[in-house]
Coordinates of N, CA and C in Angstrom, one line a residue:
X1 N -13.7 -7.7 23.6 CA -13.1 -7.2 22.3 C -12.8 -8.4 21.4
X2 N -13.0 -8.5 19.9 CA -13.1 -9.6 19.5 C -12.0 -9.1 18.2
X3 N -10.8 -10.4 18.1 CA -9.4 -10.7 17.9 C -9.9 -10.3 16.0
X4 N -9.1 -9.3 15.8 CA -9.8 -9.4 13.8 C -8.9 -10.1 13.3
X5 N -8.2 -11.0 13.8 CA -7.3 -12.1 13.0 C -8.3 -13.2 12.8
X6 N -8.9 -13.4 14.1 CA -9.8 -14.5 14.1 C -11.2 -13.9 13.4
X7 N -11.5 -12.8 13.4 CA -12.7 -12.2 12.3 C -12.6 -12.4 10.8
X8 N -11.3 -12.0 10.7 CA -11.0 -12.0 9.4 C -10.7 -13.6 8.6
X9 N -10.2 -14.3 9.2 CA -10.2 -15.8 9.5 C -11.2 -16.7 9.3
X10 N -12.5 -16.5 9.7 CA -13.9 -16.7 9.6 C -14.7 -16.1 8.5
X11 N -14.3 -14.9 8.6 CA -15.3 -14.2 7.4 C -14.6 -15.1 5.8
X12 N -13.1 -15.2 6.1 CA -12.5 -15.6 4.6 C -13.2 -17.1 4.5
X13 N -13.3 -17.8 5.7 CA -13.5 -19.7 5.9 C -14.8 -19.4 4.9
X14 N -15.8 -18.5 5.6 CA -17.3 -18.7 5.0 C -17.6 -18.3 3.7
X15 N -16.2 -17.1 2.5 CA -17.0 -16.1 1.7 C -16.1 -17.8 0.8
X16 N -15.5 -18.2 1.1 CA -14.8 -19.1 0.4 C -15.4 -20.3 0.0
X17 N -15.9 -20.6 1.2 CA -17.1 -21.9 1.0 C -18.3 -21.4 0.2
X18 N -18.5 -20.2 0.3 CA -20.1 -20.0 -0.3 C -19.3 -20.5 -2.3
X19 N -18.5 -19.9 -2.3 CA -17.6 -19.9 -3.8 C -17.7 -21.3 -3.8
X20 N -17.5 -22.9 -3.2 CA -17.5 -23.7 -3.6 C -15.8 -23.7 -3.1
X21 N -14.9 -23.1 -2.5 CA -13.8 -23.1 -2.5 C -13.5 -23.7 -0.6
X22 N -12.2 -23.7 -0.8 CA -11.8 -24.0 0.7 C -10.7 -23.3 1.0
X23 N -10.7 -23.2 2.4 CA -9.8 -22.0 2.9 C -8.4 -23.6 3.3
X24 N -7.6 -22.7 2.7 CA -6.0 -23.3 2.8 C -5.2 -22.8 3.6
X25 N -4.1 -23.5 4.1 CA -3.1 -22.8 5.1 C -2.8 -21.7 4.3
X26 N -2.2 -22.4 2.8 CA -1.2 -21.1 2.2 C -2.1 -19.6 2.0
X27 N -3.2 -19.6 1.8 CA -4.3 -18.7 1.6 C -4.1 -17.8 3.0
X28 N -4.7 -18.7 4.0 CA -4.5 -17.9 5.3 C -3.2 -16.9 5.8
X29 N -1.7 -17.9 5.5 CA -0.4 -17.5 5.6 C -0.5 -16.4 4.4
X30 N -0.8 -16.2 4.0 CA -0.5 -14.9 2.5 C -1.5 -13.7 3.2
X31 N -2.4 -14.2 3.5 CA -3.7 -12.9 3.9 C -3.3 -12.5 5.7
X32 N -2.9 -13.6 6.2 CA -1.9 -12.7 7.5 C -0.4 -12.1 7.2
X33 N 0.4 -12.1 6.2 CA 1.4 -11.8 6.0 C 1.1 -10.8 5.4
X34 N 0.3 -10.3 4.8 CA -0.2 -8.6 3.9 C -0.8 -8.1 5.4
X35 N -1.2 -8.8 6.0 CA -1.9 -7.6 7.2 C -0.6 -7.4 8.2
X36 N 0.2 -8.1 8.2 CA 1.6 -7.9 9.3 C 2.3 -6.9 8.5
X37 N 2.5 -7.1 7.6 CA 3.8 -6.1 6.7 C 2.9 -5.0 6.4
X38 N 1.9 -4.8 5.5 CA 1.5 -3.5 4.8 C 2.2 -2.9 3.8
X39 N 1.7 -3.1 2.8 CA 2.3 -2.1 1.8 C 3.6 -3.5 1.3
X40 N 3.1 -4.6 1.3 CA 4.5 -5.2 0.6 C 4.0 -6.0 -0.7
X41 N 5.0 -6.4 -1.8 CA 5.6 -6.9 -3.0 C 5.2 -8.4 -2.2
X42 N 4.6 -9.4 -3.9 CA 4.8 -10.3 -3.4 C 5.7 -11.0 -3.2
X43 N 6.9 -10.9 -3.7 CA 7.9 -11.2 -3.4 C 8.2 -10.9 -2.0
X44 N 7.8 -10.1 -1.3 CA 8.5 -9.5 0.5 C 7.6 -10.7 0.9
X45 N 6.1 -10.9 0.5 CA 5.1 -11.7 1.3 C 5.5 -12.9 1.3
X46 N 5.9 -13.6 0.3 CA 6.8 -14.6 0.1 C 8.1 -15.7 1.0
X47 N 8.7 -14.2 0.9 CA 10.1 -14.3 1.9 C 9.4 -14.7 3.4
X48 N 8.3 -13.9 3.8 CA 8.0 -13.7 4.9 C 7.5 -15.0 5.3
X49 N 6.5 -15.9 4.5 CA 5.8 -16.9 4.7 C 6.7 -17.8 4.9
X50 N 7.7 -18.1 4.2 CA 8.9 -18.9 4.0 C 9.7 -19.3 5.0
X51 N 9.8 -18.4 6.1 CA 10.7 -18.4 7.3 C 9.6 -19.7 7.8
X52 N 8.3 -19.7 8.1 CA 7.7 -20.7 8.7 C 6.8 -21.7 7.6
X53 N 7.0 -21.3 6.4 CA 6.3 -22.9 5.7 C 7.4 -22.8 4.3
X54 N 8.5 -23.1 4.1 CA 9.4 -23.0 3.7 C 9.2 -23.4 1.7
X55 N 7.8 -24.4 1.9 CA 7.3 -24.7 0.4 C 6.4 -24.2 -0.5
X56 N 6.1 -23.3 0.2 CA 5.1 -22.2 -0.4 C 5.9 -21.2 -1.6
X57 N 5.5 -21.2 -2.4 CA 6.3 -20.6 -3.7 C 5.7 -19.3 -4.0
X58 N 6.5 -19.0 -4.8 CA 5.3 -17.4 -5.8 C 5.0 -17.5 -6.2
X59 N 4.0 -18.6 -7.2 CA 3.4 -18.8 -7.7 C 1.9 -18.9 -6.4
X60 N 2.0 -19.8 -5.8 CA 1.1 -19.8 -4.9 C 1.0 -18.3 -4.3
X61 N 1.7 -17.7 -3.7 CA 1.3 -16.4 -3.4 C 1.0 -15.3 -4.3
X62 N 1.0 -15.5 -5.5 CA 0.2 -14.7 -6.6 C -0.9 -14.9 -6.6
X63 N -1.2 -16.3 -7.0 CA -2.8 -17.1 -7.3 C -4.0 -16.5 -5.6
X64 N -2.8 -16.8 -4.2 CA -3.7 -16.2 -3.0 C -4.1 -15.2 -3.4
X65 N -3.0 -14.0 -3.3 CA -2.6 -12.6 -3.6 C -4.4 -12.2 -4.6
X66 N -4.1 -12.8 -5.9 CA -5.7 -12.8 -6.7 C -6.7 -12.9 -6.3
X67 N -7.1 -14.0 -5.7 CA -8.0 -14.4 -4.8 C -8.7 -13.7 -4.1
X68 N -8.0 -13.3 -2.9 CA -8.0 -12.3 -1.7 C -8.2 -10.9 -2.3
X69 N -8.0 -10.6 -3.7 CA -7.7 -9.3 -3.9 C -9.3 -9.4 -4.4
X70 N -9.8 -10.6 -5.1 CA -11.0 -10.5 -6.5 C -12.7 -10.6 -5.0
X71 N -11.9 -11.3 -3.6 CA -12.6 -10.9 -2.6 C -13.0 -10.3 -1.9
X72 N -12.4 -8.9 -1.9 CA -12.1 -8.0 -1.6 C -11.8 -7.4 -0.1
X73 N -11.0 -8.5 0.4 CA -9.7 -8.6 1.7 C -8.4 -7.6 1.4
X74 N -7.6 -8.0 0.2 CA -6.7 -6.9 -0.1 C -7.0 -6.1 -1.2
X75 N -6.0 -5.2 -1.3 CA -5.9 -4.3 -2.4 C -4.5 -4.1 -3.4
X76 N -3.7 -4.3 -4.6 CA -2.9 -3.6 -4.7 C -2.7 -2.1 -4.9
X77 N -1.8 -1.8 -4.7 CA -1.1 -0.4 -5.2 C 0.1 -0.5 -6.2
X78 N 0.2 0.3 -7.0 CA 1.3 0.8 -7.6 C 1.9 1.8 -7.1
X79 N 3.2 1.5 -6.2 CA 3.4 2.9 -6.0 C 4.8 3.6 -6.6
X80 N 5.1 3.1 -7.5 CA 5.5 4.0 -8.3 C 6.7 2.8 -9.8
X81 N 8.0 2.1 -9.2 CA 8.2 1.6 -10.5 C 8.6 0.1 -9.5
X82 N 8.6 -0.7 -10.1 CA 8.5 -2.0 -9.5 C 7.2 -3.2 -9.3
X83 N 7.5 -4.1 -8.6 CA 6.1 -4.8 -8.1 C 4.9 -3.7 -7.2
X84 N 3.6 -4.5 -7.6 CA 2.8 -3.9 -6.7 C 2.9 -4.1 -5.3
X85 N 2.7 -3.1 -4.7 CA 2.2 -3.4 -3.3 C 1.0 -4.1 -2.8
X86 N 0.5 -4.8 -1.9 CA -0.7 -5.2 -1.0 C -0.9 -4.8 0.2
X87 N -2.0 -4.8 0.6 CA -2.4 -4.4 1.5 C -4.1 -4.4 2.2
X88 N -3.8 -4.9 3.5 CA -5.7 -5.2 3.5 C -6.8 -4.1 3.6
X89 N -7.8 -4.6 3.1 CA -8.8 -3.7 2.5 C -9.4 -3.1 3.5
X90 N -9.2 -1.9 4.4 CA -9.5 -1.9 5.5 C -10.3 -0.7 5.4
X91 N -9.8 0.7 4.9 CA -10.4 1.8 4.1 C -9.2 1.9 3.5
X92 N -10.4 2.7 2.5 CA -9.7 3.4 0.8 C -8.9 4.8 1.5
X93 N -7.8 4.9 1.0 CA -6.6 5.7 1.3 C -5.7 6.0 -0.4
X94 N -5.1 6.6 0.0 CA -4.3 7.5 -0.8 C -2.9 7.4 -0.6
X95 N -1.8 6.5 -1.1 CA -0.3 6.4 -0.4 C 0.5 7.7 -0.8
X96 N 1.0 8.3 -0.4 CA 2.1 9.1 -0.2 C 3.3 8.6 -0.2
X97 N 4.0 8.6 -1.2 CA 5.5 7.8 -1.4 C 6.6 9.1 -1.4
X98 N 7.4 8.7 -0.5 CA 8.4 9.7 -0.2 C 9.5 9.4 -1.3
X99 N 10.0 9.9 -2.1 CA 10.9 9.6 -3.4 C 11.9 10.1 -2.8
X100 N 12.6 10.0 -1.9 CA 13.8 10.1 -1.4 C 14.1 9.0 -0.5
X101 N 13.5 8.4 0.5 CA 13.7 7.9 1.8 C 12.7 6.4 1.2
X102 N 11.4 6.5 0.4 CA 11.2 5.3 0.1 C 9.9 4.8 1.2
X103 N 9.5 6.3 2.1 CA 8.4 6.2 3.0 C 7.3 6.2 2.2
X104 N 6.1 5.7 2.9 CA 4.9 5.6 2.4 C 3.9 6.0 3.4
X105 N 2.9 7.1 3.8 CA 2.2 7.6 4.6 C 0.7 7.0 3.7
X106 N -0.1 7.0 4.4 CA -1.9 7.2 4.0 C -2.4 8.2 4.6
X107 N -3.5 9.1 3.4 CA -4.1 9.8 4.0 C -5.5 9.7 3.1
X108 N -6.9 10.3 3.6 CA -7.9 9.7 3.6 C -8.3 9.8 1.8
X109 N -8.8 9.2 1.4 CA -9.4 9.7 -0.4 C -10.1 11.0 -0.1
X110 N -10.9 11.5 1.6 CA -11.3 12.6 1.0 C -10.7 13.7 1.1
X111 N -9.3 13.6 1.2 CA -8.2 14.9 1.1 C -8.2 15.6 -0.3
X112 N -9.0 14.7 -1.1 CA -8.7 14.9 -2.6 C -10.0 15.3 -3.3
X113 N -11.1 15.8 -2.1 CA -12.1 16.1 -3.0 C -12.3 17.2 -3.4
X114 N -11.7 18.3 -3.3 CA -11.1 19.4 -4.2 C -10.9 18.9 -5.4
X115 N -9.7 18.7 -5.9 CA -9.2 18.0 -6.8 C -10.3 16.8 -7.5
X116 N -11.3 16.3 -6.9 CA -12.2 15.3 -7.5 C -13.5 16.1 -8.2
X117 N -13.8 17.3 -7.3 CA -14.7 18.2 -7.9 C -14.5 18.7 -8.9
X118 N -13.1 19.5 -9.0 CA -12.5 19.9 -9.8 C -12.2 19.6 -11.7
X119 N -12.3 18.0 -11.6 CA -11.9 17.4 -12.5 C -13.1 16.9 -13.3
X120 N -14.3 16.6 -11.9 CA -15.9 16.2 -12.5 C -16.2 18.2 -13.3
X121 N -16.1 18.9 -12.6 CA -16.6 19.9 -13.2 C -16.2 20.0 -14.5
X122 N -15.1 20.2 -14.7 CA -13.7 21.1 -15.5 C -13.7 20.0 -16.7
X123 N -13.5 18.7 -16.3 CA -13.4 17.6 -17.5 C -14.4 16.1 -17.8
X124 N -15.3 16.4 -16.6 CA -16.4 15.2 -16.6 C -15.3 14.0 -16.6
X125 N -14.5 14.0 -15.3 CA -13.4 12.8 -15.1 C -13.8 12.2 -13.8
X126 N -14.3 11.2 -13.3 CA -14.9 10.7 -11.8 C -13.1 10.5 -11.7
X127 N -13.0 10.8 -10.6 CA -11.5 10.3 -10.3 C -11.8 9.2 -9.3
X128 N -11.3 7.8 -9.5 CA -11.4 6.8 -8.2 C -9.7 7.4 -7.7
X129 N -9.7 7.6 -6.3 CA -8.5 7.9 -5.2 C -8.0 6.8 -5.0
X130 N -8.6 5.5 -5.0 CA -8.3 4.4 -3.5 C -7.4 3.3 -4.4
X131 N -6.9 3.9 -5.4 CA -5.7 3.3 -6.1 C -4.5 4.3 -6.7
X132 N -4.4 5.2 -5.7 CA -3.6 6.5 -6.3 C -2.2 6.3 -5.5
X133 N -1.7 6.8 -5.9 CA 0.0 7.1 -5.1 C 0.4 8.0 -5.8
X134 N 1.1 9.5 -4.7 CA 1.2 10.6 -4.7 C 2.8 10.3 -4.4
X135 N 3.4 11.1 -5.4 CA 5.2 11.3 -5.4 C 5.6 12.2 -4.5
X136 N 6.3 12.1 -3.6 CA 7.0 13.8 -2.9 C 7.8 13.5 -2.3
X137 N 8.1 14.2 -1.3 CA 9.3 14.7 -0.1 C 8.4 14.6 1.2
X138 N 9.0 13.4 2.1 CA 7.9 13.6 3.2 C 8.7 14.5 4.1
X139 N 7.6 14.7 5.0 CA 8.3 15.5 6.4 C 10.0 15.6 6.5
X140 N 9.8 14.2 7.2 CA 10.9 14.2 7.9 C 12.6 14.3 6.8
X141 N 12.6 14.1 5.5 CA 13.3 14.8 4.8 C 13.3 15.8 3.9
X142 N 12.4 16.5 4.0 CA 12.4 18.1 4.1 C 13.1 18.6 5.6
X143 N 12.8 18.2 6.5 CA 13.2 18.8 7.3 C 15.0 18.7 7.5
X144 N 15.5 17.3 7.0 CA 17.0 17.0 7.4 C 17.2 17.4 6.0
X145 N 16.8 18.1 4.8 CA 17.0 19.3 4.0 C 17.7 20.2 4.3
X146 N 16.5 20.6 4.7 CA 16.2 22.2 5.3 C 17.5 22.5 6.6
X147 N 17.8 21.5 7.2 CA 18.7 21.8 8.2 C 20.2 21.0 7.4
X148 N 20.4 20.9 6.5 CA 22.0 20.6 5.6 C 22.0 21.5 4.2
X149 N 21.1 22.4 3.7 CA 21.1 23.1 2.7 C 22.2 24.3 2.9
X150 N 22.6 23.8 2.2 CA 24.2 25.3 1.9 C 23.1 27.0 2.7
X151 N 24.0 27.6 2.6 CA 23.8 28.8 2.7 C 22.9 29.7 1.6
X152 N 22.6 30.6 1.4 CA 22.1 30.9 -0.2 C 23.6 31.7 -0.5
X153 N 23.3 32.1 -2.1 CA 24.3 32.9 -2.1 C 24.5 34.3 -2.8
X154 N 25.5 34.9 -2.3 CA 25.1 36.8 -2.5 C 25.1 36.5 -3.6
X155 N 24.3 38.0 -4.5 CA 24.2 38.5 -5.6 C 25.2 38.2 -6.8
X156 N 26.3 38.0 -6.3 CA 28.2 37.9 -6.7 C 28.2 36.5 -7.1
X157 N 27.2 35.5 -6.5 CA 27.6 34.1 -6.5 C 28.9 33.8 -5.1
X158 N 29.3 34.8 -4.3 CA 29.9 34.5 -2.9 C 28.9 33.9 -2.0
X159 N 29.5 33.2 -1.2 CA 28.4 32.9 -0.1 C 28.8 33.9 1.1
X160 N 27.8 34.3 1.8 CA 27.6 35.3 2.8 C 28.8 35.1 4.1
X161 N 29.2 36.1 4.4 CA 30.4 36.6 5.4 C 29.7 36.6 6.9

């Protein structure tokens, strides 16, 4: 079975040299710190690189961050108000942001091809998915909802006897 740290490692050494470029520690440390975290701000990728090369700035992890992204290793997201997210380009997905708890699930772009047909028919709109983020209530707080929600209440406005 062959290590995709070290796949991904090689594939970056060679797409980089073909560009006339060279593969840098900081490059490397930025493109394994988006595959370890998922879904992080460069600021989080940052902090993270920092604990073990303590000189690496944000500025340098933006410029990687670009790089890697214009190569297409990572991807941002928006997922909703703040810095973008990153994350490696592994398949196109669809984030699910839980607007209570702050979760983030993936589910596939073609969950949405209802909605993609729909919008080609109805408005001649191609929808790209693989940069979307969906607002809601995930599971698991609906459920701790659903089990703390008051009582309903009678007709009266009393709650039930």
């Amino acid at each position: 079975m062959s290590n995709p740290a070290r796949t991904d490692q090689t594939a970056l050494r060679s797409t980089l040299h073909r560009r006339g470029m060279r593969m840098t520690p900081q490059r490397q440390l930025v493109l394994d710190a988006v595959r370890e975290m998922d879904h992080a701000t460069p600021e989080q990728v940052c902090r993270r690189i920092q604990h073990t090369a303590p000189t690496v700035n944000i500025t340098t992890v933006y410029r990687a961050l670009d790089l890697l992204e214009e190569l297409g290793l990572v991807r941002h997201t928006h997922l909703g108000h703040g810095a973008p997210t990153y994350s490696v380009e592994e398949h196109e997905h669809v984030h699910l942001v839980c607007h209570r708890c702050g979760g983030i699930d993936e589910v596939p772009c073609e969950m949405l091809d209802g909605l993609a047909r729909s919008l080609d028919e109805q408005r001649g709109f191609a929808l790209d998915a693989s940069h979307l983020a969906l607002s809601g209530t995930c599971r698991d707080c609906r459920e701790t909802d659903a089990g703390t929600a008051d009582p309903p209440a009678t007709a009266d406005g009393k709650e039930p006897t």
